[in-house]
Amino acid sequence: MNKKIDNLAADNIRALAISMVEKANSGHPGGAMGGADFLHILYTEYLNFDPTQMDWPFRDRFFMDAGHLSALMYSQYYLLGNYKKEDLQSFRQWGSVTPGHPEVDVLRGIENTSGPLGQGHAMGVGAAIAAKFLDARFKGVFTHKIYGFITDGGVQEEISQGAGRIAGHLGLNNFIMFYDSNDVQLSSMTDEVTSEDTAMKYEAWGWKVITINGHDHEQIRKALNEANQEAEKPTLIIGKTIMGKGCVTANGDMYEGECELHGKPIGDTKADYAKTLINLGANPENPFGIYEEVETHYSKVLAKKAEDAAYKKHHIATWKKENPELNQKMELFLSGKLPELDLSNVVQKSNAATRDASSAVLAYLAEHVENMIVSSADLSNSDKTDGFLKKSSVLQKNNFDGAFLQAGVAELTMTSIANGIALHGGVVAVVATFFVFSDYMKPAIRLAAIQELPVKYVLTHDSFRVGEDGPTHQPIEQEAQMRLLEKIKNHSGHQSLLALRPADAIETSVAWDMALKNTNTPTALILSRQNIKDIPAENSRYQEATEAKKGGYLVKSTHNPDITLIANGSEVSTLLDAAIVLEKEKNLNINVASIISEGLFKQQSAAYQESIIPKGKLVFGLTAGLPVNLEGLIGDSGKIIGLEHFGYSAPASVLDQKFGFTSENVCQEILKYIQESK
């Protein structure tokens, strides 16, 4: 413990952070300057990791909420050797590994992508849940801590209510969060937007709260010591800090705590960049340099980290030898692979709602996949995730033997927590709610897509056929929104999300198989509330439904069809009914296709796509959502019947009649289309 070195190191971080922003002429320097003391103490003295193996599964993890403070993280990791000087110099530039907001890069120490405030610390809560879940199954191995860093904006975001409530309720004593409280926001002072007592709020949620001077290293250590010893509660360390700490004007006067220091280069404020560097002990001629004494200190820190990690690795190696069967299971969990599953063994009821079919699959998974956490936003008996719950139990404070998280009414929080579970590793995350409420989930779904996380979304009550609940609960535009993510490529060049709307119960089993095998992106299962007629099969319906793995396939096939009818979900059975009538009464040859995923279908060969939807032939689409759901499939001359207005409160059968979603009306529309095309 050397006060001089610690102060130098914190100032070095500040100098590096403002230099990055200054060179990029873009970024957020002030908060990075305020948080430097905490990060230095945390990383050098408390955060346990192996510098030679940054993705070591048993490491402590740091989840940044305030993504705009990326310069703080990059500067800290530069001192630890994870970034090069050139990386800091190319901050926010094309091709750089130091983007404007942190993007998950575990080998360099970045555990999560952050930027939209509030989600980062909710992901941290998810990681803490995953660690507790694993610790309950492998005692004494997953004892690491999850640290979070939040600012005034993150505390104000509504998601903090859900994350705070759930973390306190579950007693996540392995979650320690630093709140950088500097009274300054991007465009105002904090007292202009809030007068709440944040400490009392978190205490009411069941947190341990410690308030300190965030620049006093002894107070930081004392708070972290207390937090690490806490056995029952998550800890919030409120660090009172100074925005732009260390800034001075051209004449050497201190210029700290000002709003303008938050979001623009120091040189564009009343502070002076060069004089501030000098005040921080840096050389303006070498602003990206590491101070000699700091470099020496950090080389010792890294050696100590590696030594401590080696000791823990020895402990874990001993545990593995003493627990060979448990170790085999743990290795399977950490590999991200699942045990051998055969969903064709799941017994499905005839003509079932696809939400009920999903429930049957989840009951099977509860007995065959031991590392799955399923969560529902107070709807488990309606979205039918209770199929899993009935074979498991609810996660509780001091008891993580179960595998079901009752998230309460907090869709965004639940979905962000699932991202954190996935980021931690070793656990499969599933979340569920009504499809219409995916609107609340969208920001976290988007981050899952960006981070390439294999979270599974169970989205039920998929159409206006929710009926009596009325337009507030009837998804009309939601499928179009979800399928937009199928059209967006992630940074690996793949479609960023897989959206699956199965046509019957058996196809739901196949869709679940597809979701479980999709380990690179999130998957949305879009499921019906109402019963759906089973798709007829010539032999094994399950075997025929496996063709859905190509994104689309023919559920009814004839030679040289006059017209191809396409849909997904419950509309497929409506088209099949219409096809039978038209073939009998109008002597037409008709093919019917179930296109469970346009994104996946478009990845198939052109020959396969044309075998399902022939070019230059008549194509008719039916969708219970916006017509745009099928526009990418019908070609230039096709026709779509969809819904272009909000729903109404009435029984589903009445709405089918009123909106024209009966086989009789569809027959008329198909005949009209054929006539118009002559």
XYZ file of C-alpha atoms in Angstrom:
678
model
C 0.000 0.000 0.000
C 1.754 3.122 -1.221
C -0.229 6.374 -1.223
C 2.120 8.049 -3.650
C 1.923 5.218 -6.185
C -1.844 4.914 -5.840
C -2.357 8.628 -6.421
C 0.045 8.560 -9.370
C -1.766 5.587 -10.883
C -5.171 7.246 -10.567
C -3.803 10.421 -12.127
C -2.194 8.367 -14.901
C -5.609 6.863 -15.687
C -7.100 10.360 -15.752
C -4.402 11.648 -18.082
C -4.805 8.716 -20.446
C -8.597 9.059 -20.501
C -8.592 12.751 -21.365
C -5.859 12.199 -23.955
C -7.952 9.569 -25.702
C -10.939 11.901 -25.863
C -8.801 14.833 -26.934
C -7.168 12.942 -29.796
C -10.493 11.517 -30.978
C -12.159 14.899 -30.492
C -15.058 12.874 -29.124
C -15.980 11.185 -25.871
C -16.635 11.630 -22.172
C -13.603 12.599 -20.071
C -15.092 14.014 -16.855
C -16.647 10.859 -15.427
C -13.541 8.835 -16.234
C -11.507 11.289 -14.178
C -13.906 10.882 -11.262
C -13.949 7.088 -11.304
C -10.209 6.536 -11.665
C -9.481 6.088 -7.947
C -12.060 3.362 -7.450
C -11.077 1.438 -10.553
C -7.375 1.510 -9.697
C -7.936 0.171 -6.175
C -10.484 -2.408 -7.355
C -8.305 -3.822 -10.123
C -5.009 -3.841 -8.295
C -6.174 -5.080 -4.892
C -9.574 -6.809 -5.141
C -10.548 -8.073 -8.594
C -9.301 -11.646 -8.950
C -8.390 -12.739 -12.467
C -5.592 -14.448 -14.333
C -3.687 -12.002 -16.586
C -2.487 -14.990 -18.636
C -6.015 -16.344 -19.145
C -8.525 -13.518 -19.163
C -11.423 -15.867 -19.978
C -10.721 -18.117 -16.985
C -14.237 -19.243 -15.922
C -13.573 -18.732 -12.208
C -12.511 -15.083 -12.405
C -14.187 -12.130 -10.782
C -16.082 -10.060 -13.335
C -16.529 -6.317 -13.785
C -19.704 -5.080 -15.459
C -19.679 -1.493 -16.663
C -23.060 0.189 -16.830
C -21.903 3.633 -17.928
C -20.603 2.749 -21.366
C -19.710 6.364 -22.043
C -16.877 5.842 -19.550
C -15.103 3.485 -21.943
C -11.974 5.651 -21.799
C -11.764 4.835 -18.085
C -11.832 1.100 -18.791
C -9.372 1.215 -21.671
C -6.951 3.295 -19.602
C -7.178 0.871 -16.691
C -6.613 -2.134 -18.939
C -3.760 -0.353 -20.687
C -1.958 -0.215 -17.342
C -2.689 -3.934 -16.977
C -1.212 -4.669 -20.393
C -4.417 -5.610 -22.228
C -4.235 -2.716 -24.679
C -1.375 -1.111 -26.566
C -0.625 2.584 -26.806
C -1.788 2.495 -30.427
C -5.153 1.151 -29.297
C -5.719 4.140 -27.032
C -4.548 6.504 -29.734
C -7.156 5.102 -32.132
C -10.033 5.503 -29.657
C -13.399 5.749 -31.458
C -11.836 5.244 -34.887
C -12.613 2.786 -37.697
C -11.199 -0.683 -37.068
C -10.195 0.173 -33.524
C -10.449 -2.237 -30.577
C -11.374 0.781 -28.437
C -14.869 1.728 -29.652
C -16.769 4.668 -28.207
C -18.770 2.400 -25.910
C -17.299 -0.891 -24.656
C -18.115 -3.969 -26.731
C -17.727 -7.370 -25.141
C -14.119 -8.495 -25.505
C -13.362 -10.888 -22.670
C -9.739 -11.482 -23.646
C -9.092 -7.774 -23.091
C -11.223 -7.693 -19.940
C -14.460 -6.224 -21.327
C -17.231 -8.456 -19.953
C -20.226 -6.731 -21.534
C -21.308 -4.355 -24.228
C -22.728 -1.237 -22.603
C -24.049 2.115 -23.611
C -27.823 2.198 -23.083
C -27.779 3.155 -19.410
C -29.124 0.700 -16.851
C -28.577 -2.490 -18.805
C -24.941 -2.959 -17.828
C -25.591 -3.358 -14.118
C -28.670 -5.513 -14.807
C -26.383 -7.824 -16.777
C -24.123 -7.837 -13.732
C -27.064 -8.997 -11.631
C -27.614 -11.776 -14.176
C -23.984 -12.851 -13.923
C -24.287 -12.910 -10.131
C -27.386 -15.119 -10.427
C -25.515 -17.473 -12.759
C -22.604 -17.679 -10.305
C -24.977 -18.453 -7.410
C -26.750 -21.061 -9.518
C -23.469 -22.782 -10.371
C -22.142 -22.506 -6.823
C -25.242 -24.337 -5.604
C -24.304 -27.253 -7.874
C -20.513 -27.165 -7.480
C -19.887 -26.109 -3.897
C -16.772 -24.049 -3.261
C -15.829 -23.554 -6.916
C -17.911 -20.610 -8.176
C -17.228 -18.302 -5.259
C -16.083 -15.338 -7.331
C -17.534 -11.844 -7.123
C -19.330 -9.734 -9.694
C -18.548 -6.012 -9.555
C -20.611 -3.307 -11.191
C -20.060 0.365 -11.927
C -23.034 2.695 -12.303
C -23.574 6.447 -12.582
C -26.420 8.864 -11.950
C -27.990 8.091 -15.321
C -28.031 4.350 -14.707
C -29.598 4.831 -11.289
C -32.321 6.967 -12.870
C -33.147 4.546 -15.692
C -36.300 2.594 -14.831
C -34.475 -0.715 -15.215
C -32.603 0.039 -11.980
C -35.884 -0.536 -10.121
C -36.131 -4.091 -11.406
C -32.434 -4.894 -11.053
C -32.285 -3.436 -7.558
C -35.420 -5.238 -6.409
C -34.385 -8.643 -7.775
C -30.778 -8.451 -6.518
C -31.977 -7.506 -3.031
C -34.769 -10.080 -3.000
C -32.377 -12.880 -3.960
C -29.705 -11.728 -1.509
C -26.962 -11.553 -4.134
C -24.095 -10.918 -1.730
C -21.717 -11.793 -4.577
C -22.731 -8.583 -6.376
C -20.896 -5.375 -5.400
C -21.703 -2.153 -7.240
C -19.942 1.197 -7.154
C -22.176 4.194 -7.751
C -20.095 7.067 -9.084
C -22.137 9.905 -7.608
C -20.719 13.183 -8.900
C -23.917 15.287 -9.064
C -23.360 16.034 -12.763
C -25.216 14.720 -15.812
C -24.660 15.226 -19.504
C -26.906 18.256 -19.873
C -27.710 19.279 -16.317
C -26.799 18.997 -12.691
C -28.355 16.000 -10.971
C -30.366 18.094 -8.510
C -32.303 19.498 -11.466
C -33.819 16.082 -12.229
C -34.068 14.182 -8.951
C -34.306 14.650 -5.204
C -34.589 11.011 -4.167
C -32.521 9.446 -1.412
C -30.719 6.764 -3.395
C -29.229 5.105 -0.313
C -32.636 4.670 1.314
C -34.069 3.337 -1.946
C -31.476 0.588 -2.203
C -31.732 -0.211 1.499
C -35.473 -0.654 1.018
C -34.705 -3.207 -1.702
C -32.531 -5.159 0.733
C -29.081 -3.870 -0.144
C -26.179 -3.020 2.114
C -25.313 0.617 1.361
C -21.987 2.295 2.164
C -21.361 5.950 1.377
C -17.769 7.121 0.980
C -15.527 9.773 -0.480
C -14.858 8.126 -3.834
C -11.384 9.659 -4.036
C -10.220 8.473 -0.600
C -8.368 5.220 -1.150
C -8.640 4.109 2.461
C -12.407 4.591 2.377
C -12.584 2.654 -0.900
C -10.658 -0.235 0.651
C -12.787 -0.230 3.802
C -15.977 -0.297 1.735
C -14.726 -3.109 -0.499
C -13.624 -5.104 2.538
C -17.080 -4.765 4.092
C -18.774 -5.637 0.813
C -16.672 -8.767 0.368
C -17.495 -9.898 3.908
C -21.256 -9.334 3.498
C -23.068 -12.676 3.649
C -26.712 -11.765 3.005
C -27.033 -8.742 0.729
C -25.715 -7.134 -2.434
C -23.691 -4.019 -1.690
C -23.975 -0.535 -3.137
C -20.931 1.657 -2.535
C -21.945 5.253 -3.110
C -18.759 7.063 -3.963
C -19.061 10.842 -3.855
C -16.727 11.907 -6.637
C -15.818 15.023 -8.590
C -16.598 15.311 -12.287
C -13.397 16.177 -14.108
C -11.204 15.748 -11.029
C -7.817 17.292 -11.678
C -8.857 19.732 -14.387
C -7.317 23.189 -14.334
C -7.630 26.326 -16.434
C -4.835 27.924 -18.466
C -3.786 30.003 -15.457
C -3.697 26.963 -13.166
C -6.997 27.476 -11.324
C -8.932 24.310 -10.487
C -11.898 23.730 -12.764
C -13.785 20.670 -11.521
C -17.389 19.522 -11.069
C -18.704 21.352 -14.119
C -21.396 19.980 -16.434
C -19.429 20.754 -19.604
C -16.639 18.391 -18.515
C -18.984 15.433 -18.962
C -19.298 14.992 -22.692
C -16.687 16.844 -24.707
C -12.888 17.093 -24.940
C -11.186 19.039 -22.168
C -9.766 21.413 -24.755
C -13.296 22.441 -25.725
C -14.147 23.522 -22.187
C -12.946 26.301 -19.906
C -10.274 23.875 -18.666
C -6.896 23.664 -20.414
C -5.872 20.267 -21.760
C -2.082 20.701 -21.579
C -2.136 22.344 -18.147
C -4.449 19.596 -16.879
C -2.012 16.941 -18.102
C 0.798 18.680 -16.242
C -1.383 18.912 -13.130
C -1.887 15.152 -13.364
C 1.834 14.494 -13.629
C 1.763 13.693 -17.346
C 4.021 14.965 -20.094
C 2.009 16.859 -22.747
C 4.615 15.710 -25.280
C 3.841 12.087 -24.403
C 0.209 12.087 -23.236
C -0.217 8.329 -23.726
C 2.780 7.389 -21.632
C 2.658 5.230 -18.507
C 4.454 6.824 -15.559
C 7.618 4.907 -14.706
C 6.683 4.220 -11.076
C 3.177 3.194 -12.099
C 4.534 0.779 -14.702
C 6.781 -0.824 -12.098
C 3.883 -1.095 -9.652
C 1.567 -2.682 -12.208
C 4.160 -5.261 -13.218
C 4.167 -6.391 -9.567
C 0.360 -6.357 -9.501
C 0.186 -8.604 -12.551
C 2.671 -11.043 -11.051
C 0.601 -11.186 -7.856
C -2.627 -11.719 -9.833
C -1.070 -14.632 -11.711
C 0.258 -16.090 -8.445
C -3.150 -15.835 -6.746
C -4.875 -17.352 -9.774
C -2.402 -20.239 -9.780
C -3.244 -20.916 -6.136
C -6.970 -20.984 -6.884
C -6.362 -23.151 -9.943
C -4.564 -25.636 -7.700
C -7.572 -25.636 -5.358
C -9.942 -26.239 -8.281
C -7.698 -28.988 -9.699
C -7.853 -30.744 -6.329
C -11.644 -30.392 -6.301
C -11.824 -31.883 -9.798
C -9.819 -34.937 -8.750
C -11.995 -35.435 -5.686
C -15.236 -34.944 -7.646
C -14.754 -36.569 -11.065
C -18.463 -36.936 -11.883
C -19.300 -33.399 -10.827
C -16.313 -32.145 -12.767
C -17.532 -33.907 -15.903
C -20.876 -32.166 -15.503
C -19.215 -28.814 -14.821
C -17.048 -29.105 -17.905
C -20.150 -29.816 -19.992
C -21.870 -26.740 -18.566
C -18.869 -24.502 -19.260
C -18.438 -25.859 -22.788
C -21.771 -24.361 -23.807
C -22.832 -27.727 -25.188
C -26.014 -29.529 -24.210
C -26.480 -33.212 -23.431
C -27.958 -35.416 -26.149
C -31.625 -34.488 -26.527
C -34.363 -36.063 -28.620
C -37.353 -33.751 -28.737
C -39.217 -36.233 -30.917
C -39.820 -38.042 -27.627
C -41.870 -35.130 -26.298
C -45.506 -36.179 -26.394
C -47.675 -33.430 -27.852
C -51.438 -33.240 -27.537
C -53.456 -33.090 -30.728
C -54.402 -29.674 -32.075
C -52.718 -27.883 -29.182
C -51.850 -24.227 -28.811
C -48.171 -23.806 -29.533
C -47.671 -22.256 -26.082
C -48.902 -25.585 -24.648
C -46.607 -27.462 -27.003
C -43.730 -25.322 -25.741
C -44.745 -26.173 -22.179
C -44.388 -29.869 -22.962
C -40.894 -29.263 -24.332
C -39.928 -27.205 -21.288
C -41.093 -30.007 -18.992
C -38.783 -32.350 -20.909
C -35.901 -29.868 -20.697
C -36.377 -29.464 -16.939
C -35.538 -33.146 -16.609
C -32.756 -33.304 -19.198
C -30.904 -29.958 -19.099
C -29.524 -29.261 -15.636
C -27.997 -25.863 -16.381
C -31.009 -23.952 -17.650
C -32.600 -20.972 -15.898
C -36.092 -20.113 -17.106
C -37.613 -16.767 -16.212
C -41.077 -15.317 -16.644
C -42.414 -11.819 -16.048
C -45.279 -12.856 -13.762
C -46.905 -14.917 -16.522
C -45.611 -18.457 -16.046
C -49.135 -19.876 -15.927
C -50.063 -18.030 -19.147
C -46.889 -18.235 -21.222
C -46.769 -21.839 -20.032
C -43.244 -21.809 -18.724
C -44.871 -23.445 -15.720
C -44.218 -26.669 -17.633
C -40.604 -26.144 -16.540
C -41.474 -24.739 -13.116
C -43.549 -27.791 -12.163
C -40.427 -29.928 -12.610
C -38.140 -27.435 -10.831
C -38.451 -24.744 -8.163
C -38.082 -20.995 -7.785
C -34.705 -19.392 -7.090
C -34.745 -17.939 -3.570
C -32.445 -16.107 -1.217
C -29.948 -18.601 0.208
C -31.386 -21.342 -2.012
C -30.354 -21.543 -5.650
C -31.056 -25.248 -6.007
C -34.017 -24.423 -8.251
C -33.856 -23.137 -11.808
C -36.841 -20.802 -12.250
C -36.573 -17.049 -11.792
C -39.856 -15.323 -11.021
C -38.829 -11.909 -12.318
C -42.048 -10.121 -11.485
C -43.476 -7.513 -13.819
C -40.169 -6.332 -15.241
C -39.687 -7.472 -18.822
C -36.684 -5.298 -19.649
C -34.908 -6.173 -16.406
C -35.605 -9.877 -16.899
C -34.219 -9.809 -20.435
C -31.092 -7.878 -19.427
C -30.530 -10.317 -16.568
C -30.726 -13.154 -19.109
C -27.976 -11.413 -21.099
C -25.833 -11.368 -17.962
C -26.496 -15.054 -17.331
C -25.397 -15.817 -20.887
C -22.324 -13.603 -20.605
C -21.247 -15.342 -17.415
C -21.304 -18.707 -19.124
C -22.213 -22.179 -17.954
C -25.967 -21.535 -17.903
C -28.642 -21.482 -20.625
C -31.003 -18.505 -20.253
C -34.678 -18.606 -21.240
C -37.137 -15.735 -20.703
C -40.851 -15.553 -21.367
C -43.747 -13.126 -21.605
C -46.585 -12.135 -23.936
C -45.424 -11.225 -27.430
C -46.916 -7.743 -27.203
C -44.645 -7.037 -24.225
C -41.566 -7.738 -26.302
C -41.801 -3.964 -26.808
C -40.531 -3.633 -23.240
C -37.777 -6.167 -23.931
C -36.502 -4.726 -27.192
C -33.465 -2.768 -25.871
C -32.096 -5.898 -24.189
C -32.943 -8.133 -27.168
C -30.967 -5.696 -29.298
C -27.945 -5.940 -26.969
C -28.226 -9.731 -27.008
C -28.119 -9.573 -30.805
C -25.086 -7.261 -30.777
C -23.273 -9.415 -28.200
C -24.241 -12.648 -30.024
C -25.789 -14.206 -26.921
C -27.846 -17.410 -27.259
C -30.743 -16.295 -25.053
C -34.098 -17.951 -25.800
C -37.283 -15.849 -25.792
C -40.652 -17.553 -25.323
C -43.208 -15.065 -26.669
C -46.804 -16.242 -26.449
C -50.229 -14.815 -27.306
C -48.864 -14.102 -30.747
C -51.747 -12.406 -32.582
C -55.031 -10.508 -32.479
C -56.554 -13.844 -31.406
C -55.733 -12.884 -27.822
C -59.253 -11.586 -28.348
C -61.079 -10.165 -25.362
C -57.982 -8.494 -23.922
C -58.243 -5.964 -26.724
C -55.738 -3.920 -28.718
C -53.327 -3.296 -25.824
C -52.584 -7.026 -25.669
C -52.855 -7.967 -29.324
C -49.500 -7.937 -31.166
C -49.878 -6.517 -34.671
C -46.514 -4.933 -35.454
C -44.357 -7.010 -33.089
C -43.546 -9.819 -35.507
C -42.367 -7.307 -38.082
C -40.116 -5.716 -35.455
C -38.674 -9.063 -34.412
C -38.066 -10.153 -37.989
C -36.182 -6.941 -38.683
C -33.447 -8.362 -36.463
C -33.337 -11.391 -38.770
C -32.415 -8.982 -41.558
C -29.606 -7.307 -39.583
C -26.145 -8.868 -39.661
C -24.088 -9.052 -36.474
C -20.366 -8.351 -36.487
C -19.697 -12.006 -37.292
C -21.680 -11.582 -40.495
C -24.629 -13.744 -39.425
C -28.293 -12.830 -38.994
C -28.427 -11.278 -35.559
C -31.521 -13.130 -34.318
C -33.513 -16.228 -35.226
C -37.300 -15.705 -35.127
C -39.427 -18.876 -35.210
C -43.225 -18.981 -35.415
C -44.201 -22.663 -35.606
C -47.317 -23.868 -37.395
C -48.423 -26.596 -34.977
C -47.449 -28.494 -31.847
C -44.903 -30.806 -33.493
C -43.293 -27.939 -35.363
C -42.964 -26.255 -31.961
C -40.847 -29.184 -30.756
C -38.667 -28.770 -33.838
C -38.472 -25.006 -33.247
C -37.240 -25.644 -29.719
C -34.618 -28.014 -31.105
C -33.510 -25.251 -33.476
C -33.390 -22.742 -30.625
C -31.299 -25.014 -28.409
C -28.829 -25.702 -31.213
C -28.522 -22.001 -32.036
C -25.619 -21.148 -29.738
C -24.443 -18.031 -31.565
C -27.429 -15.665 -31.545
C -30.656 -15.113 -29.614
C -33.790 -16.999 -30.672
C -37.411 -15.864 -30.421
C -40.125 -18.515 -30.256
C -43.422 -16.869 -31.232
C -46.302 -18.977 -29.945
C -50.085 -19.029 -30.025
C -52.561 -18.758 -27.203
C -55.326 -20.513 -29.146
C -55.359 -24.115 -30.295
C -54.058 -24.840 -33.804
C -55.046 -27.754 -36.008
C -52.234 -30.239 -36.531
C -50.545 -30.257 -39.920
C -51.398 -33.567 -41.665
C -48.460 -35.885 -42.266
C -47.911 -38.759 -44.647
C -45.600 -40.602 -42.258
C -43.856 -39.107 -39.196
C -45.023 -35.564 -38.561
C -41.891 -34.861 -36.500
C -39.605 -36.066 -39.257
C -41.435 -33.971 -41.827
C -41.385 -30.943 -39.524
C -37.602 -31.121 -39.257
C -37.600 -29.504 -42.710
C -38.423 -26.325 -40.792
C -34.711 -26.225 -39.969
C -34.285 -24.796 -43.464
C -36.505 -21.879 -42.492
C -39.375 -22.996 -44.701
C -40.790 -26.137 -46.272
C -43.875 -27.469 -47.968
C -46.548 -28.881 -45.682
C -48.657 -29.672 -48.730
C -47.077 -30.475 -52.071
C -48.496 -31.137 -55.532
C -46.916 -31.502 -58.949
C -46.828 -28.319 -61.015
C -48.830 -26.116 -58.632
C -51.058 -23.351 -59.942
C -50.352 -21.322 -56.815
C -48.227 -21.495 -53.645
C -49.725 -20.357 -50.359
C -47.277 -19.222 -47.670
C -47.612 -18.373 -43.988
C -46.259 -19.243 -40.562
C -47.887 -19.972 -37.230
C -51.624 -20.538 -37.022
C -52.245 -19.090 -40.475
C -50.706 -22.205 -42.070
C -53.662 -24.371 -41.014
C -56.058 -21.733 -42.347
C -54.329 -21.931 -45.735
C -54.437 -25.728 -45.676
C -58.187 -25.638 -45.086
C -58.588 -23.161 -47.945
C -56.414 -25.289 -50.241
C -58.553 -28.389 -49.693
C -61.696 -26.458 -50.612
C -60.158 -24.830 -53.687
C -58.699 -28.066 -54.998
C -62.033 -29.821 -54.630
C -64.293 -27.063 -55.888
C -62.053 -25.217 -58.377
C -59.791 -28.042 -59.545
C -56.636 -26.109 -58.625
C -53.224 -27.580 -57.799
C -51.975 -25.899 -54.641
C -48.791 -25.998 -52.576
C -48.746 -24.713 -48.984
C -45.513 -23.663 -47.255
C -44.734 -23.019 -43.607
C -42.025 -20.352 -43.509
C -41.052 -20.481 -39.858
C -38.095 -18.099 -40.365
C -37.594 -15.864 -43.374
C -34.006 -15.138 -42.305
C -33.093 -18.823 -42.202
C -35.019 -19.574 -45.401
C -33.111 -16.860 -47.275
C -29.835 -18.542 -46.262
C -30.717 -21.667 -48.234
C -29.616 -22.231 -51.811
C -31.523 -20.451 -54.552
C -32.577 -23.855 -55.878
C -34.099 -24.846 -52.557
C -35.888 -21.532 -52.144
C -37.370 -21.859 -55.626
C -38.465 -25.425 -54.907
C -40.627 -24.031 -52.119
C -41.673 -20.703 -53.661
C -41.344 -20.988 -57.460
C -40.331 -17.859 -59.329
C -42.782 -16.522 -61.883
C -45.664 -18.428 -60.299
C -48.559 -17.146 -58.216
C -47.733 -16.707 -54.517
C -50.314 -15.810 -51.869
C -49.353 -14.997 -48.278
C -51.427 -14.816 -45.108
C -50.240 -13.214 -41.869
C -52.026 -12.159 -38.698
C -49.596 -9.255 -38.433
C -48.484 -6.525 -40.783
C -48.233 -7.589 -44.446
C -44.541 -6.656 -44.365
C -43.967 -9.947 -42.483
C -44.143 -11.773 -45.812
C -43.227 -9.101 -48.356
C -39.683 -10.408 -48.736
C -41.008 -13.802 -49.860
C -43.794 -13.243 -52.380
C -41.872 -11.705 -55.288
C -43.095 -8.883 -57.502
C -46.521 -10.271 -58.351
C -47.525 -11.993 -55.135
C -50.311 -10.941 -52.820
C -50.487 -10.760 -49.038
C -53.487 -10.595 -46.760
C -52.448 -9.190 -43.408
C -53.671 -6.878 -40.699
C -53.035 -3.155 -41.046
C -54.888 -1.883 -37.988
C -55.001 -2.491 -34.246
C -57.298 -5.188 -32.881
C -60.515 -4.974 -30.905
C -61.876 -6.578 -27.767
C -63.952 -9.615 -28.758
C -63.683 -13.406 -28.783
C -61.003 -14.734 -31.143
C -63.524 -16.502 -33.363
C -65.434 -13.247 -33.819
C -62.241 -11.378 -34.706
C -61.350 -14.053 -37.263
C -64.718 -13.410 -38.899
C -64.510 -9.622 -38.694
C -60.923 -9.451 -39.951
C -61.367 -12.038 -42.690
C -59.114 -14.743 -41.252
C -61.436 -17.636 -42.048
C -60.783 -20.303 -44.661
C -63.933 -19.176 -46.492
C -62.773 -15.592 -46.818
C -59.237 -16.665 -47.664
C -60.652 -18.799 -50.484
C -62.380 -15.756 -51.903
C -59.197 -13.671 -51.644
C -57.149 -16.365 -53.387
C -59.664 -16.667 -56.218
C -59.757 -12.895 -56.566
C -55.953 -12.809 -56.772
C -55.905 -15.560 -59.390
C -58.474 -13.702 -61.461
C -56.555 -10.416 -61.197
C -53.365 -12.155 -62.312
C -54.757 -13.456 -65.590
